[in-house]
């Protein structure tokens, strides 16, 4: 059974994960407007991943006999100064999420809730990967500066990461 403090903190993280998806969908829309489809696809895939994280928290809360509380999701920004600024914002957001996950793990230890601490281990490791992936793109965009050729090549590279949900929906409907 989850303590009230742990349940509240897990619900807050569930809602942060939903906001993360919302933020990445907003970034995808920004990139669509710039006709950078590869960047947009990368962000849509990232948004899907965040929805998966939210679902993990949702299921865990119920597995531990808790109650999910969904809150209002704040509207994310819809414009950035540049592709670099958007990815720098994504990197800053991932660092924030890492901090929140670490605080959750510390709370689980404080509460002697070792099941929750074990559950959070996956997220701790996932955040290392999340930050590294976004940082690599930030570094490439910094290298590109204002080069349209490099931006085009990076758009092609990022387009290799495709969102999966549209294909899953087509399979379910067919």
PDB file of C-alpha atoms in Angstrom:
ATOM      1  CA  UNK A   1       0.000   0.000   0.000  1.00  0.00           C
ATOM      2  CA  UNK A   2       1.235   3.463  -0.868  1.00  0.00           C
ATOM      3  CA  UNK A   3       1.521   6.153   1.778  1.00  0.00           C
ATOM      4  CA  UNK A   4      -0.457   9.332   1.137  1.00  0.00           C
ATOM      5  CA  UNK A   5       2.786  11.248   0.450  1.00  0.00           C
ATOM      6  CA  UNK A   6       4.002   8.629  -2.012  1.00  0.00           C
ATOM      7  CA  UNK A   7       0.630   8.413  -3.761  1.00  0.00           C
ATOM      8  CA  UNK A   8       0.467  12.203  -4.122  1.00  0.00           C
ATOM      9  CA  UNK A   9       4.025  12.327  -5.486  1.00  0.00           C
ATOM     10  CA  UNK A  10       3.385   9.488  -7.974  1.00  0.00           C
ATOM     11  CA  UNK A  11       0.229  11.230  -9.214  1.00  0.00           C
ATOM     12  CA  UNK A  12       2.194  14.450  -9.658  1.00  0.00           C
ATOM     13  CA  UNK A  13       4.760  12.579 -11.731  1.00  0.00           C
ATOM     14  CA  UNK A  14       2.037  10.919 -13.798  1.00  0.00           C
ATOM     15  CA  UNK A  15       0.750  14.390 -14.624  1.00  0.00           C
ATOM     16  CA  UNK A  16       4.285  15.622 -15.415  1.00  0.00           C
ATOM     17  CA  UNK A  17       4.647  12.776 -17.899  1.00  0.00           C
ATOM     18  CA  UNK A  18       1.368  13.785 -19.548  1.00  0.00           C
ATOM     19  CA  UNK A  19       2.606  17.385 -19.739  1.00  0.00           C
ATOM     20  CA  UNK A  20       5.835  16.090 -21.294  1.00  0.00           C
ATOM     21  CA  UNK A  21       3.815  14.422 -24.056  1.00  0.00           C
ATOM     22  CA  UNK A  22       1.834  17.627 -24.526  1.00  0.00           C
ATOM     23  CA  UNK A  23       5.059  19.654 -24.746  1.00  0.00           C
ATOM     24  CA  UNK A  24       6.555  17.334 -27.351  1.00  0.00           C
ATOM     25  CA  UNK A  25       3.358  17.399 -29.407  1.00  0.00           C
ATOM     26  CA  UNK A  26       3.558  21.224 -29.306  1.00  0.00           C
ATOM     27  CA  UNK A  27       7.157  21.027 -30.495  1.00  0.00           C
ATOM     28  CA  UNK A  28       6.114  18.623 -33.265  1.00  0.00           C
ATOM     29  CA  UNK A  29       3.498  21.141 -34.412  1.00  0.00           C
ATOM     30  CA  UNK A  30       6.136  23.886 -34.391  1.00  0.00           C
ATOM     31  CA  UNK A  31       8.405  21.765 -36.590  1.00  0.00           C
ATOM     32  CA  UNK A  32       5.510  20.852 -38.910  1.00  0.00           C
ATOM     33  CA  UNK A  33       4.938  24.585 -39.442  1.00  0.00           C
ATOM     34  CA  UNK A  34       8.606  24.913 -40.445  1.00  0.00           C
ATOM     35  CA  UNK A  35       8.257  21.963 -42.865  1.00  0.00           C
ATOM     36  CA  UNK A  36      10.855  20.048 -40.865  1.00  0.00           C
ATOM     37  CA  UNK A  37       9.041  16.725 -40.973  1.00  0.00           C
ATOM     38  CA  UNK A  38      11.958  14.725 -39.571  1.00  0.00           C
ATOM     39  CA  UNK A  39      12.136  16.953 -36.506  1.00  0.00           C
ATOM     40  CA  UNK A  40       8.335  16.707 -36.182  1.00  0.00           C
ATOM     41  CA  UNK A  41       8.414  12.905 -36.399  1.00  0.00           C
ATOM     42  CA  UNK A  42      11.121  12.745 -33.732  1.00  0.00           C
ATOM     43  CA  UNK A  43       9.012  14.898 -31.409  1.00  0.00           C
ATOM     44  CA  UNK A  44       5.851  12.856 -32.072  1.00  0.00           C
ATOM     45  CA  UNK A  45       7.769   9.668 -31.256  1.00  0.00           C
ATOM     46  CA  UNK A  46       9.047  11.350 -28.092  1.00  0.00           C
ATOM     47  CA  UNK A  47       5.495  12.377 -27.152  1.00  0.00           C
ATOM     48  CA  UNK A  48       4.363   8.766 -27.560  1.00  0.00           C
ATOM     49  CA  UNK A  49       7.195   7.630 -25.326  1.00  0.00           C
ATOM     50  CA  UNK A  50       6.085  10.088 -22.635  1.00  0.00           C
ATOM     51  CA  UNK A  51       2.531   8.748 -22.861  1.00  0.00           C
ATOM     52  CA  UNK A  52       4.010   5.298 -22.270  1.00  0.00           C
ATOM     53  CA  UNK A  53       5.782   6.623 -19.179  1.00  0.00           C
ATOM     54  CA  UNK A  54       2.499   8.096 -17.923  1.00  0.00           C
ATOM     55  CA  UNK A  55       0.788   4.748 -18.446  1.00  0.00           C
ATOM     56  CA  UNK A  56       3.503   3.003 -16.404  1.00  0.00           C
ATOM     57  CA  UNK A  57       2.798   5.356 -13.494  1.00  0.00           C
ATOM     58  CA  UNK A  58      -0.957   4.935 -13.953  1.00  0.00           C
ATOM     59  CA  UNK A  59      -0.718   1.134 -13.851  1.00  0.00           C
ATOM     60  CA  UNK A  60       1.723   1.132 -10.942  1.00  0.00           C
ATOM     61  CA  UNK A  61      -0.547   3.330  -8.835  1.00  0.00           C
ATOM     62  CA  UNK A  62      -3.412   0.882  -9.355  1.00  0.00           C
ATOM     63  CA  UNK A  63      -1.157  -2.147  -8.855  1.00  0.00           C
ATOM     64  CA  UNK A  64      -0.360  -0.694  -5.425  1.00  0.00           C
ATOM     65  CA  UNK A  65      -4.058  -0.132  -4.631  1.00  0.00           C
ATOM     66  CA  UNK A  66      -3.835   3.630  -5.112  1.00  0.00           C
ATOM     67  CA  UNK A  67      -6.104   6.071  -6.887  1.00  0.00           C
ATOM     68  CA  UNK A  68      -5.037   8.008  -9.981  1.00  0.00           C
ATOM     69  CA  UNK A  69      -5.784  11.731  -9.885  1.00  0.00           C
ATOM     70  CA  UNK A  70      -5.538  13.465 -13.223  1.00  0.00           C
ATOM     71  CA  UNK A  71      -4.975  17.214 -13.038  1.00  0.00           C
ATOM     72  CA  UNK A  72      -5.327  19.969 -15.595  1.00  0.00           C
ATOM     73  CA  UNK A  73      -2.449  19.878 -18.065  1.00  0.00           C
ATOM     74  CA  UNK A  74      -0.853  23.286 -18.496  1.00  0.00           C
ATOM     75  CA  UNK A  75      -0.681  24.623 -22.050  1.00  0.00           C
ATOM     76  CA  UNK A  76       2.888  24.298 -23.347  1.00  0.00           C
ATOM     77  CA  UNK A  77       4.616  26.985 -25.412  1.00  0.00           C
ATOM     78  CA  UNK A  78       3.857  26.824 -29.118  1.00  0.00           C
ATOM     79  CA  UNK A  79       6.704  28.867 -30.566  1.00  0.00           C
ATOM     80  CA  UNK A  80      10.479  28.781 -30.217  1.00  0.00           C
ATOM     81  CA  UNK A  81      13.104  31.098 -31.713  1.00  0.00           C
ATOM     82  CA  UNK A  82      14.710  28.280 -33.679  1.00  0.00           C
ATOM     83  CA  UNK A  83      15.027  24.492 -33.879  1.00  0.00           C
ATOM     84  CA  UNK A  84      18.004  24.828 -31.527  1.00  0.00           C
ATOM     85  CA  UNK A  85      15.907  26.776 -28.996  1.00  0.00           C
ATOM     86  CA  UNK A  86      13.201  24.079 -29.133  1.00  0.00           C
ATOM     87  CA  UNK A  87      15.703  21.300 -28.470  1.00  0.00           C
ATOM     88  CA  UNK A  88      17.396  23.312 -25.730  1.00  0.00           C
ATOM     89  CA  UNK A  89      13.965  23.637 -24.102  1.00  0.00           C
ATOM     90  CA  UNK A  90      13.469  19.872 -24.494  1.00  0.00           C
ATOM     91  CA  UNK A  91      16.854  19.239 -22.870  1.00  0.00           C
ATOM     92  CA  UNK A  92      16.052  21.548 -19.965  1.00  0.00           C
ATOM     93  CA  UNK A  93      12.702  19.786 -19.550  1.00  0.00           C
ATOM     94  CA  UNK A  94      14.349  16.344 -19.486  1.00  0.00           C
ATOM     95  CA  UNK A  95      16.768  17.588 -16.816  1.00  0.00           C
ATOM     96  CA  UNK A  96      13.756  18.764 -14.782  1.00  0.00           C
ATOM     97  CA  UNK A  97      12.071  15.368 -15.162  1.00  0.00           C
ATOM     98  CA  UNK A  98      15.297  13.628 -14.080  1.00  0.00           C
ATOM     99  CA  UNK A  99      15.378  15.800 -10.950  1.00  0.00           C
ATOM    100  CA  UNK A 100      11.742  14.921 -10.201  1.00  0.00           C
ATOM    101  CA  UNK A 101      12.358  11.186 -10.649  1.00  0.00           C
ATOM    102  CA  UNK A 102      15.382  11.382  -8.333  1.00  0.00           C
ATOM    103  CA  UNK A 103      13.282  13.204  -5.737  1.00  0.00           C
ATOM    104  CA  UNK A 104      10.635  10.472  -6.034  1.00  0.00           C
ATOM    105  CA  UNK A 105      13.295   7.812  -5.468  1.00  0.00           C
ATOM    106  CA  UNK A 106      14.557   9.694  -2.391  1.00  0.00           C
ATOM    107  CA  UNK A 107      10.992   9.913  -1.068  1.00  0.00           C
ATOM    108  CA  UNK A 108      10.476   6.182  -1.628  1.00  0.00           C
ATOM    109  CA  UNK A 109      13.636   5.490   0.393  1.00  0.00           C
ATOM    110  CA  UNK A 110      12.545   7.899   3.117  1.00  0.00           C
ATOM    111  CA  UNK A 111       9.137   6.176   3.252  1.00  0.00           C
ATOM    112  CA  UNK A 112      10.855   2.752   3.226  1.00  0.00           C
ATOM    113  CA  UNK A 113       8.738   1.933   0.165  1.00  0.00           C
ATOM    114  CA  UNK A 114      11.175  -0.406  -1.527  1.00  0.00           C
ATOM    115  CA  UNK A 115       8.691  -1.593  -4.151  1.00  0.00           C
ATOM    116  CA  UNK A 116       8.263   1.948  -5.408  1.00  0.00           C
ATOM    117  CA  UNK A 117      12.009   2.512  -5.242  1.00  0.00           C
ATOM    118  CA  UNK A 118      12.518  -0.585  -7.414  1.00  0.00           C
ATOM    119  CA  UNK A 119       9.794   0.612  -9.823  1.00  0.00           C
ATOM    120  CA  UNK A 120      11.551   3.973 -10.185  1.00  0.00           C
ATOM    121  CA  UNK A 121      14.902   2.396 -11.089  1.00  0.00           C
ATOM    122  CA  UNK A 122      13.743   1.940 -14.687  1.00  0.00           C
ATOM    123  CA  UNK A 123      12.889   5.653 -14.902  1.00  0.00           C
ATOM    124  CA  UNK A 124      16.222   6.692 -13.403  1.00  0.00           C
ATOM    125  CA  UNK A 125      18.031   4.758 -16.138  1.00  0.00           C
ATOM    126  CA  UNK A 126      15.608   5.944 -18.818  1.00  0.00           C
ATOM    127  CA  UNK A 127      16.276   9.578 -17.939  1.00  0.00           C
ATOM    128  CA  UNK A 128      20.009   9.134 -18.501  1.00  0.00           C
ATOM    129  CA  UNK A 129      19.166   7.969 -22.036  1.00  0.00           C
ATOM    130  CA  UNK A 130      16.567  10.722 -22.564  1.00  0.00           C
ATOM    131  CA  UNK A 131      18.977  13.492 -21.606  1.00  0.00           C
ATOM    132  CA  UNK A 132      21.819  12.029 -23.687  1.00  0.00           C
ATOM    133  CA  UNK A 133      19.648  11.692 -26.806  1.00  0.00           C
ATOM    134  CA  UNK A 134      18.381  15.263 -26.643  1.00  0.00           C
ATOM    135  CA  UNK A 135      21.842  16.639 -25.793  1.00  0.00           C
ATOM    136  CA  UNK A 136      23.301  14.987 -28.912  1.00  0.00           C
ATOM    137  CA  UNK A 137      20.736  16.789 -31.061  1.00  0.00           C
ATOM    138  CA  UNK A 138      21.400  20.104 -29.279  1.00  0.00           C
ATOM    139  CA  UNK A 139      25.117  19.660 -29.979  1.00  0.00           C
ATOM    140  CA  UNK A 140      24.482  18.890 -33.662  1.00  0.00           C
ATOM    141  CA  UNK A 141      22.246  21.941 -34.006  1.00  0.00           C
ATOM    142  CA  UNK A 142      24.907  24.115 -32.390  1.00  0.00           C
ATOM    143  CA  UNK A 143      27.420  22.726 -34.857  1.00  0.00           C
ATOM    144  CA  UNK A 144      25.044  23.401 -37.758  1.00  0.00           C
ATOM    145  CA  UNK A 145      24.588  27.057 -36.766  1.00  0.00           C
ATOM    146  CA  UNK A 146      22.657  28.573 -39.674  1.00  0.00           C
ATOM    147  CA  UNK A 147      23.642  26.046 -42.318  1.00  0.00           C
ATOM    148  CA  UNK A 148      20.516  24.980 -44.249  1.00  0.00           C
ATOM    149  CA  UNK A 149      22.411  21.982 -45.650  1.00  0.00           C
ATOM    150  CA  UNK A 150      23.276  20.620 -42.209  1.00  0.00           C
ATOM    151  CA  UNK A 151      19.739  21.347 -40.945  1.00  0.00           C
ATOM    152  CA  UNK A 152      18.340  19.419 -43.928  1.00  0.00           C
ATOM    153  CA  UNK A 153      20.638  16.466 -43.219  1.00  0.00           C
ATOM    154  CA  UNK A 154      19.708  16.472 -39.547  1.00  0.00           C
ATOM    155  CA  UNK A 155      16.014  16.613 -40.484  1.00  0.00           C
ATOM    156  CA  UNK A 156      16.551  13.506 -42.610  1.00  0.00           C
ATOM    157  CA  UNK A 157      18.377  11.762 -39.755  1.00  0.00           C
ATOM    158  CA  UNK A 158      15.697  12.591 -37.164  1.00  0.00           C
ATOM    159  CA  UNK A 159      13.010  11.433 -39.579  1.00  0.00           C
ATOM    160  CA  UNK A 160      14.299   7.886 -39.125  1.00  0.00           C
ATOM    161  CA  UNK A 161      12.604   7.836 -35.730  1.00  0.00           C
ATOM    162  CA  UNK A 162       8.961   7.307 -36.524  1.00  0.00           C
ATOM    163  CA  UNK A 163       5.986   7.485 -34.169  1.00  0.00           C
ATOM    164  CA  UNK A 164       4.361   4.075 -33.729  1.00  0.00           C
ATOM    165  CA  UNK A 165       0.837   5.036 -32.674  1.00  0.00           C
ATOM    166  CA  UNK A 166      -0.491   5.835 -36.181  1.00  0.00           C
ATOM    167  CA  UNK A 167       0.494   2.337 -37.368  1.00  0.00           C
ATOM    168  CA  UNK A 168      -1.023   0.717 -34.278  1.00  0.00           C
ATOM    169  CA  UNK A 169      -4.277   2.608 -34.843  1.00  0.00           C
ATOM    170  CA  UNK A 170      -4.399   1.530 -38.476  1.00  0.00           C
ATOM    171  CA  UNK A 171      -3.859  -2.106 -37.453  1.00  0.00           C
ATOM    172  CA  UNK A 172      -6.614  -1.905 -34.850  1.00  0.00           C
ATOM    173  CA  UNK A 173      -9.042  -0.387 -37.358  1.00  0.00           C
ATOM    174  CA  UNK A 174      -8.258  -2.860 -40.146  1.00  0.00           C
TER     175      UNK A 174
END
